[in-house]
XYZ file of C-alpha atoms in Angstrom:
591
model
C 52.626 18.506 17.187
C 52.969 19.185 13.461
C 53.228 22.492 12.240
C 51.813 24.032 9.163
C 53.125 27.062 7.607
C 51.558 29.541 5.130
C 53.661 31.855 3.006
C 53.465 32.687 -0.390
C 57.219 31.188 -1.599
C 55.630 27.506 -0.293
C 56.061 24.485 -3.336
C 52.847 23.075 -2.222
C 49.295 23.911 -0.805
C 49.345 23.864 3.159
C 47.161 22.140 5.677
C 44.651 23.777 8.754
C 45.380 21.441 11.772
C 42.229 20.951 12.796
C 40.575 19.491 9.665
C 43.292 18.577 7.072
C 41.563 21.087 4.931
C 43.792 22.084 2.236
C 44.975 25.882 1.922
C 45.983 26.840 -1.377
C 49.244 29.622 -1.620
C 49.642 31.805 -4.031
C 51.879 29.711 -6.229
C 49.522 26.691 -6.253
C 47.368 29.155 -7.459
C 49.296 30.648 -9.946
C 49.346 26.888 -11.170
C 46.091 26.293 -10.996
C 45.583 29.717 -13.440
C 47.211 27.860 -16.280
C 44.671 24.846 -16.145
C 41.946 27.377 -17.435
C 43.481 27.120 -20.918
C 41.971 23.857 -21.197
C 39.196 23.656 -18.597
C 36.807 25.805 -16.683
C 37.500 27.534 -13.433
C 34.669 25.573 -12.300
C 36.449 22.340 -13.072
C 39.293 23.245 -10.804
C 36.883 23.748 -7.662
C 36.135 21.283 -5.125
C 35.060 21.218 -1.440
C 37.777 23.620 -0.495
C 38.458 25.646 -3.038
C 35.910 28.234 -5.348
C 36.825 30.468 -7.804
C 34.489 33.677 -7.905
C 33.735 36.352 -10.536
C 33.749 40.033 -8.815
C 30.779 41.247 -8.182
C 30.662 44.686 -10.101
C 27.256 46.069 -9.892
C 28.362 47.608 -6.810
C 31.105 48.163 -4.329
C 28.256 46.701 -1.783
C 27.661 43.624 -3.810
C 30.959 42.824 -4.239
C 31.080 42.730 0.086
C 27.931 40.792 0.092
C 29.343 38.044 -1.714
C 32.715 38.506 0.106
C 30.831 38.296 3.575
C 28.703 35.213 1.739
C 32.044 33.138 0.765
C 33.815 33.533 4.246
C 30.872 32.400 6.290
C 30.311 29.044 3.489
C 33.809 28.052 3.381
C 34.136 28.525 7.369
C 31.226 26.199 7.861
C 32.642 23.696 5.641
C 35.609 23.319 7.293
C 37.539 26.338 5.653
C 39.006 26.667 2.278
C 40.614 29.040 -0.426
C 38.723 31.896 -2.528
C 39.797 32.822 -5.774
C 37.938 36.417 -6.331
C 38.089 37.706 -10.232
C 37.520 34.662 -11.955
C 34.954 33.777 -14.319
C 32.985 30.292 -13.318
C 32.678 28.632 -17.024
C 34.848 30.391 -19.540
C 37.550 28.374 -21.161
C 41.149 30.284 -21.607
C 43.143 32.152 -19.316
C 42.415 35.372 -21.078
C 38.495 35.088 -21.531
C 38.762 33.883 -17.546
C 41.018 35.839 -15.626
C 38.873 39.434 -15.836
C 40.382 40.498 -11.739
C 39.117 42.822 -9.238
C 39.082 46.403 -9.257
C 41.942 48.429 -8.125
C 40.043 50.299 -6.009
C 39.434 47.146 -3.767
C 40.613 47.966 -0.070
C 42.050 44.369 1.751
C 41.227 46.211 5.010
C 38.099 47.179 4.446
C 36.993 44.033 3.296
C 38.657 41.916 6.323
C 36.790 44.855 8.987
C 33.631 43.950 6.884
C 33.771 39.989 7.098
C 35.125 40.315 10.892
C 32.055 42.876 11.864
C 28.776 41.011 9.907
C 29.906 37.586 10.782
C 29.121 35.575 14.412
C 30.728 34.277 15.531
C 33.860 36.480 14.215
C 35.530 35.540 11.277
C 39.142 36.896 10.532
C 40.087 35.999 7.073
C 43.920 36.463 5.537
C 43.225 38.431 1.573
C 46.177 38.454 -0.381
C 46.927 39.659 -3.658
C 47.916 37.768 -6.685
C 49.383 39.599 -9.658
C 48.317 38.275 -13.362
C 48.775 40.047 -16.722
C 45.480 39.447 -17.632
C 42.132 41.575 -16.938
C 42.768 44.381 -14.206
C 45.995 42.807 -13.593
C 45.056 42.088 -9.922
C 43.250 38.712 -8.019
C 42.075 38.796 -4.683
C 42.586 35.325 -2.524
C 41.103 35.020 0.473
C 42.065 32.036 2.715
C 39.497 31.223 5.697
C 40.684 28.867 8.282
C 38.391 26.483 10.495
C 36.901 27.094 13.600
C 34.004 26.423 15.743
C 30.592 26.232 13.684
C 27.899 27.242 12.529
C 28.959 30.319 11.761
C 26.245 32.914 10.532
C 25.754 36.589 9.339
C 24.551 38.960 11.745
C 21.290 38.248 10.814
C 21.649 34.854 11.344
C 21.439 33.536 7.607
C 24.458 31.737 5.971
C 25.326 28.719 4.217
C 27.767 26.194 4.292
C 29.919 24.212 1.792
C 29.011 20.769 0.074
C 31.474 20.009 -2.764
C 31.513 22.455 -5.071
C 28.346 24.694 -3.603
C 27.486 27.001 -0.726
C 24.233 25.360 0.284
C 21.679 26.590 2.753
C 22.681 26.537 6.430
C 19.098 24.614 7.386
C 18.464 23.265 11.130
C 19.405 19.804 9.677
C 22.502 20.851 8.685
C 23.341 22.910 11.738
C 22.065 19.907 13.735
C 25.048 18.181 11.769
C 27.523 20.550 12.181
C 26.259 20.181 16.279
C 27.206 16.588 16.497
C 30.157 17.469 14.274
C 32.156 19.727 16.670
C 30.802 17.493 19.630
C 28.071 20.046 20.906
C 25.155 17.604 20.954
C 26.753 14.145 21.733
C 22.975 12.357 22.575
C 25.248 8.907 23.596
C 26.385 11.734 26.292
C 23.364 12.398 27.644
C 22.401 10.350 31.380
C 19.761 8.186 32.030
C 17.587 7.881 35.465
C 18.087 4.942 37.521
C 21.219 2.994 39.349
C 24.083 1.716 37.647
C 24.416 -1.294 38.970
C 20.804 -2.188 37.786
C 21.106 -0.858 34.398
C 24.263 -2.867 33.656
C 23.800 -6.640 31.694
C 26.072 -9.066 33.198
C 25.575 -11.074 29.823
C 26.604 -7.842 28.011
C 29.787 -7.506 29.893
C 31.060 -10.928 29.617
C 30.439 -10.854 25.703
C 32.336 -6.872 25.488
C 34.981 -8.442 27.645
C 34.946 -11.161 24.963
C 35.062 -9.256 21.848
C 37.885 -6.722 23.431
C 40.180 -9.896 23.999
C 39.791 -11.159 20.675
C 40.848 -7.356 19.244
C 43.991 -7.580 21.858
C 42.098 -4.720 24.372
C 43.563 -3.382 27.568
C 44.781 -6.301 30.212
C 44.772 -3.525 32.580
C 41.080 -2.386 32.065
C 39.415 -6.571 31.042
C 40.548 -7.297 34.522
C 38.347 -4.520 36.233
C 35.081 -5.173 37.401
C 31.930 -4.396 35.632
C 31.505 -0.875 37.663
C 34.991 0.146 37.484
C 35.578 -0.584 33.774
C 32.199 1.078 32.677
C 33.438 4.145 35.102
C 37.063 3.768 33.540
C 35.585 4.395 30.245
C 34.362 7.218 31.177
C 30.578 5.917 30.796
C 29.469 7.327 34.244
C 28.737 11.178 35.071
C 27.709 12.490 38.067
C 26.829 8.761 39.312
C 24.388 8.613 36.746
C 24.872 5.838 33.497
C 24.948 7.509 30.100
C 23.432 6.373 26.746
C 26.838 5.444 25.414
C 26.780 2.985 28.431
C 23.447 1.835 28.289
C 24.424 1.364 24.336
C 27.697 -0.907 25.466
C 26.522 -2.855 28.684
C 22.801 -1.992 29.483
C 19.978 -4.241 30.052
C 17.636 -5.063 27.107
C 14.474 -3.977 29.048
C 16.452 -0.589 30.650
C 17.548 -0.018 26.689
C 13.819 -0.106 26.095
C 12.749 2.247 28.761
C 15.261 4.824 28.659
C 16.553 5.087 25.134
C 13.457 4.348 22.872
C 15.159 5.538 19.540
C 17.536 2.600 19.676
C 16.465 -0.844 18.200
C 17.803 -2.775 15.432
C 16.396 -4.972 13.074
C 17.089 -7.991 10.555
C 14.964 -9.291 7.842
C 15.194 -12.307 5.652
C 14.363 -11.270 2.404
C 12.108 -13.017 -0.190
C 12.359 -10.634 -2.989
C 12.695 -6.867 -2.930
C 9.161 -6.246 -1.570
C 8.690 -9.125 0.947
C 10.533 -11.248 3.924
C 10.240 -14.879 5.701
C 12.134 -14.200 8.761
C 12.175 -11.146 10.936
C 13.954 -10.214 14.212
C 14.126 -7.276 16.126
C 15.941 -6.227 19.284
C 16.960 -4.040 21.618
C 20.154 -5.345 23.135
C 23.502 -3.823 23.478
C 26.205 -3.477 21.436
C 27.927 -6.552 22.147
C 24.704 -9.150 21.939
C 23.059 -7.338 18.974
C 26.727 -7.729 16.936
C 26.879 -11.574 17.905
C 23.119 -12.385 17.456
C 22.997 -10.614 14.137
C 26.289 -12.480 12.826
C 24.362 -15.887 14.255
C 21.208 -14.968 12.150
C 23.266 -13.888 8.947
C 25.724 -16.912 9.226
C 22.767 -19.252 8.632
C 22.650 -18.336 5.004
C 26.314 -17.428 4.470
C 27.961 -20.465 2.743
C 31.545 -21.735 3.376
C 34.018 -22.401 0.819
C 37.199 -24.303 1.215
C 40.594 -23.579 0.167
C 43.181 -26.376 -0.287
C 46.842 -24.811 0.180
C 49.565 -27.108 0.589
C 48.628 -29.136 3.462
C 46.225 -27.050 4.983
C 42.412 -26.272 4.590
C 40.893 -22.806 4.659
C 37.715 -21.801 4.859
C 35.776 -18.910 4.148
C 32.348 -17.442 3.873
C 30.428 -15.684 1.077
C 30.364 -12.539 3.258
C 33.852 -12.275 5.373
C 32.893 -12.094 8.984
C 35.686 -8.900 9.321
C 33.995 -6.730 6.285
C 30.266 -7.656 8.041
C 31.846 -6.913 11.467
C 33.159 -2.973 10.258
C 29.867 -2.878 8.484
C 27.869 -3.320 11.730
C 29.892 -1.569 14.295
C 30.615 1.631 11.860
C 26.382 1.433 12.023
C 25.844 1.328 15.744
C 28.514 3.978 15.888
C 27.592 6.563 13.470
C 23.599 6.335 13.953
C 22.162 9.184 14.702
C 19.851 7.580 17.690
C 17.770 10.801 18.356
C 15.880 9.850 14.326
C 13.544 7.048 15.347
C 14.794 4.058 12.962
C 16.401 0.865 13.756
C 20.042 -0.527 12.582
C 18.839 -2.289 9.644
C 20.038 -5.352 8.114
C 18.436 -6.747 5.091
C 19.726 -10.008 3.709
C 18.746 -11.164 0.218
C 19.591 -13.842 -1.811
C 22.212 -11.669 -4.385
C 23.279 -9.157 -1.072
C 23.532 -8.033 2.359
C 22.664 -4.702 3.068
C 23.749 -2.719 6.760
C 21.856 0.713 7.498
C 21.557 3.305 10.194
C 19.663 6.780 10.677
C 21.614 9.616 10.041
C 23.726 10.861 7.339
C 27.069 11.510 6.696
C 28.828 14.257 8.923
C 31.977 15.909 8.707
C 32.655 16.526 5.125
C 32.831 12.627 4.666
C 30.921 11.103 1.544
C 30.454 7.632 -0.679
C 33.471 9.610 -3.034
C 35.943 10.006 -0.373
C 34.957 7.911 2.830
C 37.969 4.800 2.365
C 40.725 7.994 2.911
C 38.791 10.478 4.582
C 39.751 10.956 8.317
C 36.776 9.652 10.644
C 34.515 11.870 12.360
C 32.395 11.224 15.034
C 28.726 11.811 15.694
C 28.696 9.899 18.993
C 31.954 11.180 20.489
C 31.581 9.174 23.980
C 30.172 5.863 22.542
C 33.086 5.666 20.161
C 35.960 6.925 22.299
C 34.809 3.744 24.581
C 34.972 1.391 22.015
C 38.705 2.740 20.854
C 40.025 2.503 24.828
C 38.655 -1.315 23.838
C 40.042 -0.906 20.119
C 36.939 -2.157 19.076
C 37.110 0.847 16.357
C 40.179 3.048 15.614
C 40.766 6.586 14.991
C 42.745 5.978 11.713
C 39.893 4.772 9.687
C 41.369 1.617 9.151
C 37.718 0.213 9.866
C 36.135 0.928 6.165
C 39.828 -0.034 4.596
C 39.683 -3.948 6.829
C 36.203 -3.956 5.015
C 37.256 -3.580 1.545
C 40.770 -5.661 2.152
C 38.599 -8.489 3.218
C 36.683 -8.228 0.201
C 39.244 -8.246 -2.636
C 41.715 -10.246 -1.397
C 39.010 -12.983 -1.970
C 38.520 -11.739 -5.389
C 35.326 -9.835 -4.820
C 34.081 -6.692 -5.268
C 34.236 -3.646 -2.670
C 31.096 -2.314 -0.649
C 29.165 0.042 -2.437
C 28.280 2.672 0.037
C 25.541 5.048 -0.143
C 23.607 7.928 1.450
C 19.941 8.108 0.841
C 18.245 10.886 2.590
C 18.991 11.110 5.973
C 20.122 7.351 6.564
C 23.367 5.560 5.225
C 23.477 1.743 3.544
C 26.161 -0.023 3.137
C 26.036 -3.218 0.467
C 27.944 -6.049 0.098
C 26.918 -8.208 -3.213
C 26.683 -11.962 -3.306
C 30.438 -13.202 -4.675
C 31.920 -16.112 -5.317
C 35.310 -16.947 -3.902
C 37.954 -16.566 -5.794
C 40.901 -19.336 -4.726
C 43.322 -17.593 -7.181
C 43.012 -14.430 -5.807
C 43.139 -15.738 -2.625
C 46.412 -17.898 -3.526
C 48.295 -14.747 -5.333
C 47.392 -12.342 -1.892
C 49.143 -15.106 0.020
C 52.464 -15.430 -2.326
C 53.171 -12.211 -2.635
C 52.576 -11.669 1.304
C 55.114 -15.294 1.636
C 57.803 -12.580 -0.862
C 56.915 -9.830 2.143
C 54.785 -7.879 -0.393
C 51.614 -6.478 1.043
C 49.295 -5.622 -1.222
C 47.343 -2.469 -0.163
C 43.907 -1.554 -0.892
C 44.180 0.633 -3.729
C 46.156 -2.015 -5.345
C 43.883 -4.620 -4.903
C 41.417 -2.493 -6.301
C 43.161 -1.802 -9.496
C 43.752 -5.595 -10.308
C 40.180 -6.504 -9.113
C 39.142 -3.560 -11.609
C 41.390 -5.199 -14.364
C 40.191 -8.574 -14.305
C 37.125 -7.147 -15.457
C 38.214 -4.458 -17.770
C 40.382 -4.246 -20.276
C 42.539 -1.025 -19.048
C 42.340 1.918 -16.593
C 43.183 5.453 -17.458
C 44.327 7.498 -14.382
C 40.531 9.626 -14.060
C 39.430 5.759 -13.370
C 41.872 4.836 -11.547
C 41.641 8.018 -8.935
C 37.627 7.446 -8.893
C 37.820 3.794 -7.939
C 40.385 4.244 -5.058
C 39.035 7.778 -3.867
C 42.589 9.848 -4.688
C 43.465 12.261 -6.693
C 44.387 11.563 -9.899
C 48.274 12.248 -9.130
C 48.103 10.120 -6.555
C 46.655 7.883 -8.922
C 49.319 8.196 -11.460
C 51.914 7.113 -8.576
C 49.920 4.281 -7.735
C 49.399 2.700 -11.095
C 53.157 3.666 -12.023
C 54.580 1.664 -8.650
C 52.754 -0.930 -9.773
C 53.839 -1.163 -13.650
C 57.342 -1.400 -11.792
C 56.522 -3.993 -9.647
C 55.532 -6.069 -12.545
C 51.394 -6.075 -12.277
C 50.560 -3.702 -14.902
C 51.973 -2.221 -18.229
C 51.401 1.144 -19.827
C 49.993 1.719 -23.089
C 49.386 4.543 -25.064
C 50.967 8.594 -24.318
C 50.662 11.365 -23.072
C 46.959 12.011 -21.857
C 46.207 8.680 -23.904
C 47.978 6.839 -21.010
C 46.155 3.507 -19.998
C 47.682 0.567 -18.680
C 46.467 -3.146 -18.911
C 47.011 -6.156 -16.712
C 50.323 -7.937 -17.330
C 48.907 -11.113 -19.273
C 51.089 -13.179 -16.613
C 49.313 -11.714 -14.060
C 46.075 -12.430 -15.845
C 46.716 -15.992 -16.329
C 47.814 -16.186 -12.862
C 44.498 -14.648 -11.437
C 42.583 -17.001 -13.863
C 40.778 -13.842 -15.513
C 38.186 -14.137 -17.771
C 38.730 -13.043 -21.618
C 42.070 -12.944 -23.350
C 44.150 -9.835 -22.470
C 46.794 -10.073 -25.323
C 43.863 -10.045 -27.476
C 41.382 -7.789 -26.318
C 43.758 -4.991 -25.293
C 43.894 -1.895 -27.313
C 46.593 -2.002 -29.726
C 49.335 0.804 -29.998
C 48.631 3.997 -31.714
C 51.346 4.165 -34.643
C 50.812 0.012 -34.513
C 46.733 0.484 -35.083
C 48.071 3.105 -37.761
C 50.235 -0.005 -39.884
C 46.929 -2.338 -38.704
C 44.233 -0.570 -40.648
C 46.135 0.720 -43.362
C 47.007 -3.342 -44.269
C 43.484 -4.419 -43.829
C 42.327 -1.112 -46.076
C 45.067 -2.176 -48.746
C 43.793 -6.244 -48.483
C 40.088 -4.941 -49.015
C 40.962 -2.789 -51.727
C 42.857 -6.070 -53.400
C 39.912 -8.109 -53.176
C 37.357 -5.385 -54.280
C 35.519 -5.256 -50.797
C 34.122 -1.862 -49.658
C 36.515 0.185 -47.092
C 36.259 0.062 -42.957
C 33.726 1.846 -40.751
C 34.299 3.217 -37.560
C 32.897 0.277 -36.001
C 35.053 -1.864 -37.415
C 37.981 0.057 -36.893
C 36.860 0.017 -33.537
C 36.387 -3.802 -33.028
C 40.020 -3.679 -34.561
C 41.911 -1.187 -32.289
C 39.769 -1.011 -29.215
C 39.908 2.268 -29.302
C 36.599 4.294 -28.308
C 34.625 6.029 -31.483
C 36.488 9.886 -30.850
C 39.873 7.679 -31.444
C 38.844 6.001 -34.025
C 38.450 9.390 -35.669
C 41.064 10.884 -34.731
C 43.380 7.766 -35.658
C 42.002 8.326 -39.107
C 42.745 11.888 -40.050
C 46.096 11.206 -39.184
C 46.222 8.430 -41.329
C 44.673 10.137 -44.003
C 47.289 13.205 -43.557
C 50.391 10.682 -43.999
C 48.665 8.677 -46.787
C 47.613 10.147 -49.400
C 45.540 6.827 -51.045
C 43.266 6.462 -48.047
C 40.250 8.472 -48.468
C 37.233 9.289 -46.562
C 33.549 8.142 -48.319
C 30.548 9.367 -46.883
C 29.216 11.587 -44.051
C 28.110 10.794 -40.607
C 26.813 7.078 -39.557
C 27.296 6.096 -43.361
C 31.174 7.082 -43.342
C 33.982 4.900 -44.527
C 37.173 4.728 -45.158
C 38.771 3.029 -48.306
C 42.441 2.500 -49.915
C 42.291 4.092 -53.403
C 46.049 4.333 -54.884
C-alpha cells in the first residue's frame, strides 16, 4: 500500500489514505501566505482547507472555534486550518495578524480530544511569519469515521468553503457514506429461489458478457452466482439482489420505493407516452434503451470503405447515465429513476443527492463513492461499473468524440439529473478522433474538451480551461501547454494575459465555424502598431478618433484591455490623446 508522509521539510501538500484529502505542510503554507498580496485568504480556501482569524474576545472563544473547526473539517473528510488569518483583507501585512503567544498547543489538542465524540486527535503546529504576533497556528485533522459531534451533540460539517449544519439529512449522508446504512443490504422475506427472474438472469448474464465479465462466475447457476456475489445473507435475498435478478411482482411487494419511469415529452409541461416499471436492473436498462431508441436518429459515416453509424444520443453515454442512476439512488426517498425525453434533450434522474464530497464541479475526477455499497460491488465482480470512475469519463468521451457537447450534470434538492442535449453529429470530429488514434494518439477527455470548447470560442485562458475539465488551474496550464506542443493549440498573449487559440489547421480540419485567423485577438505590442495606424489614417482624413468599442471590435480584447492597451499607448506617444469621460470617451491622433 502507498504511504503518505507528513513533515514539515515536504515540497508538496500530502495525502490522508482514506479519502485523498489533501494535507497542507507548513511550506505549502508558507506559499500559500504570499498569494494574500494579491487575493483574499478567502480566495485560497476550498473544501479542505480554511483560513481563520483568532478569536480574541476570549481565551474560551478562541477554543470554541478551535473545537468548532476540528469537528467541520473531520466530517468533511479532514483538512488543514490556518488559525491567525484574516478572511477578506488583501496584503500579507493587513492579513497575517497571528495568534497570541500565550496559546498552549497542548491545551488546545486535550480540549478538541475531550469535547469531541467520537475523539478527535488533531496535529497543531506552528508556523513562524514576520508579520502580526509573529506566530500561526495550523492545525491538520485527519479522516475518520463520521459524524463526528461535540459533546453535546451539535457540530457541523464541511461543504466547499463553509462549515454547514450537521442536520439528520446530512448525517443520513454521511451514514450511507461510510457504509453504515447500506438499504440495498437490507433482506427481504420470502425464498430465493422464488424471488429470482429467470428472464432477469439470462439478460445480466447477457450484459456481463458483452462488458467481458467473469467466465468463472457466467457459468454458475442462477443460485450460486447470486450467492457468489454475495447477494444472499443468512439464506435470506437482499435488496441489492432483488434490485439485480428479482421478480417484477416480488420488486413490488418487498421494495416499494423502487420504480422507474419514462415519459415522452410534448413540451416542458406535458407528455404523449408514459411507461413505468418495476423490473430489475437488467430489463429496466434494456426496455428503457428500446423506448428511447425509437426517437434517437441514426447517422451514417462513410470512411474509406466502410459505413458507420451512430445515434443522436450514444448508446455508451445513455448506458453510464442509467446505471450511475440505479446505482446511486437513494431507494429509501419514494421517487422513481426518471427519464424524460424531449425533442432538444434527454434527461436521467434519481432520488438522492450527491454523497461523499462529490459535486457537478468536480464529479469527472473525483474518486466514486458509494451509497449502495452491496448493489454496486455486484455489478463491479460483473464490471458492469468500475471503481475508477471511468463510468462518467466513457460518458463524456462518447460525447465529444462525435463533436458534441458534454452532460451537464446537476443536483437539485435532494435528487440528481443528468442532461444530454440534442446534437448533431459531427463526421469531422469523428474522422480527426480516428486519425490521430490510426498515429497511436489517444485523445483524452480533457483534451477533447478543450478543442470542443474552441470550436466555439475564440480562446481559453487557463481559469476556463481548469473550470471546463474540473482541475486545477496548474493542471490546467500542463494540459493546454502539452497540447500547444503537440500542435492543437497556440499561445497568445503573457504572463497572466496567457490565452491560447485553436491552430487554424486544426480549425479547418474540424470544419469550425467562423474564421480563427480573423477573429482571434491580436498581439498586445501588434494591437499597439494596429490602433495607432488607424488613429493616424482618421486623423488624415479628418474623421473623429476610436472608442472603446471600436478598439474592441479591432483587438478582441475585452473593455478593461482596451483601457489598459490605451494608457500605454498614450504613455509612449505623446500625439494620441484621450477626449472625453466615461461612455462618451475617445481617443484621437493629434501631432
Amino acid at each position: 500500500m502507498e504511504q503518505f508522509q507528513r513533515g514539515e521539510n515536504d515540497a508538496g501538500p500530502f495525502l490522508s489514505p482514506q479519502h485523498g484529502s489533501i494535507m497542507r505542510t507548513i511550506t505549502i503554507i508558507e506559499e500559500l501566505l504570499s498569494e494574500l498580496e494579491h487575493c483574499t485568504a478567502d480566495e485560497l480556501e476550498d473544501q479542505d482547507l480554511d483560513l481563520k482569524q483568532w478569536n480574541e474576545r476570549s481565551m474560551r472563544d478562541a477554543i470554541n472555534l478551535v473545537v468548532e473547526m476540528a469537528i467541520c473539517m473531520a466530517n468533511g473528510g479532514g483538512g488543514t486550518v490556518v488559525f491567525g488569518v484574516a478572511d477578506k483583507v488583501r496584503g500579507r501585512q493587513n492579513a497575517i495578524l497571528g495568534i497570541p503567544n500565550e496559546v498552549d498547543l497542548n491545551r488546545l489538542k486535550k480540549a478538541v480530544y475531550d469535547r469531541t465524540d467520537p475523539k478527535i486527535t488533531p496535529v497543531f503546529e506552528e508556523c513562524r511569519v514576520p508579520e502580526g504576533t509573529g506566530r500561526l497556528l495550523i492545525m491538520q485533522i485527519y479522516p475518520g469515521m463520521p459524524p463526528y459531534t461535540d459533546t453535546s451533540g451539535g457540530g457541523t460539517v464541511r461543504v466547499g468553503k463553509d462549515c454547514q449544519p450537521l442536520t439528520g439529512t446530512v448525517r443520513r449522508r454521511i451514514s450511507a457514506e461510510t457504509g453504515e446504512t447500506d438499504f440495498t443490504g437490507e433482506t427481504v422475506n420470502g425464498e430465493v429461489s422464488s424471488l429470482l427472474s429467470s428472464v432477469s438472469m439470462e439478460q445480466l448474464r447477457n450484459l456481463a458478457r458483452r462488458e467481458r465479465g467473469p467466465l468463472e462466475l457466467l457459468g454458475l447457476s442462477d443460485h450460486d452466482l447470486i450467492s457468489s456475489l454475495q447477494l444472499i445473507r443468512a439464506g435470506r435475498l437482499t435488496r441489492a439482489g432483488m434490485l439485480i435478478a428479482g421478480k417484477s411482482e416480488a420488486i413490488h411487494d418487498s421494495f416499494p420505493g423502487y420504480a422507474w419511469t419514462y415519459l415522452r415529452m410534448e413540451g416542458d409541461t406535458h407528455y404523449i407516452n408514459r411507461t413505468d416499471g418495476h423490473d430489475a436492473l437488467p430489463i429496466a436498462l434494456l426496455r428503457l434503451e428500446e423506448l428511447i431508441d425509437r426517437d434517437n436518429p441514426i447517422t451514417t459515416l462513410e470512411h474509406g470503405l466502410f459505413h458507420f453509424e451512430y445515434r443522436t444520443y450514444p448508446l455508451i453515454a445513455l448506458r453510464e447515465a442509467l446505471l450511475n442512476a440505479f446505482c446511486h439512488a437513494d431507494y429509501r426517498i419514494n421517487g422513481p429513476i426518471m427519464v424524460k425525453h424531449y425533442t432538444d434533450r434527454i434527461e436521467v434522474g434519481n432520488p438522492g443527492g450527491f454523497i461523499g464530497g462529490i459535486s457537478p464541479m468536480n464529479i469527472l475526477h473525483h474518486p466514486p463513492v458509494a451509497r449502495n455499497p452491496l448493489l454496486v460491488d455486484a455489478l463491479l465482480k460483473l464490471r458492469l461499473v468500475n471503481r475508477s470512475n471511468l463510468g462518467i469519463g466513457r460518458m463524456y468521451q462518447s460525447l465529444l468524440i462525435e463533436g458534441k457537447e458534454p452532460p451537464t450534470i446537476e443536483e437539485t434538492g435532494d435528487s440528481v439529473r443528468v442532461t444530454f442535449p440534442h446534437r448533431e453529429f459531427s463526421a469531422s470530429f469523428r474522422a480527426f478522433v480516428e486519425e490521430e488514434n490510426k498515429k497511436g494518439i489517444l485523445l483524452r477527455v480533457d483534451e477533447l474538451i478543450v478543442l470542443q470548447y474552441l470550436l466555439s470560442h475564440s480562446e481559453m485562458d487557463t481559469a476556463t480551461a481548469a473550470i471546463r475539465c474540473q482541475r486545477s488551474e496548474g493542471e490546467a496550464w500542463d494540459l493546454i501547454s502539452m497540447m500547444e506542443r503537440k500542435g492543437y493549440i497556440e499561445r497568445g498573449g503573457t504572463g497572466r494575459g496567457t490565452y491560447w487559440t485553436m491552430r487554424p489547421s486544426i480549425h479547418k480540419i474540424l470544419e469550425g465555424p467562423g474564421y480563427p485567423e480573423r477573429d482571434r485577438r491580436i498581439d498586445w505590442e501588434a494591437a499597439k502598431t494596429r490602433i495607432l495606424s488607424v488613429l493616424k489614417e482618421r486623423a488624415g482624413r479628418g474623421d473623429e478618433g476610436l472608442s472603446n468599442e471600436e478598439i474592441r471590435r479591432i483587438t478582441h480584447y475585452d473593455r478593461t484591455q482596451a483601457r489598459r492597451l490605451m494608457r500605454e499607448l498614450m504613455k509612449e506617444e505623446d500625439s494620441v490623446k484621450k477626449i472625453g469621460d466615461r461612455r462618451w470617451t475617445r481617443y484621437e491622433y493629434a501631432p
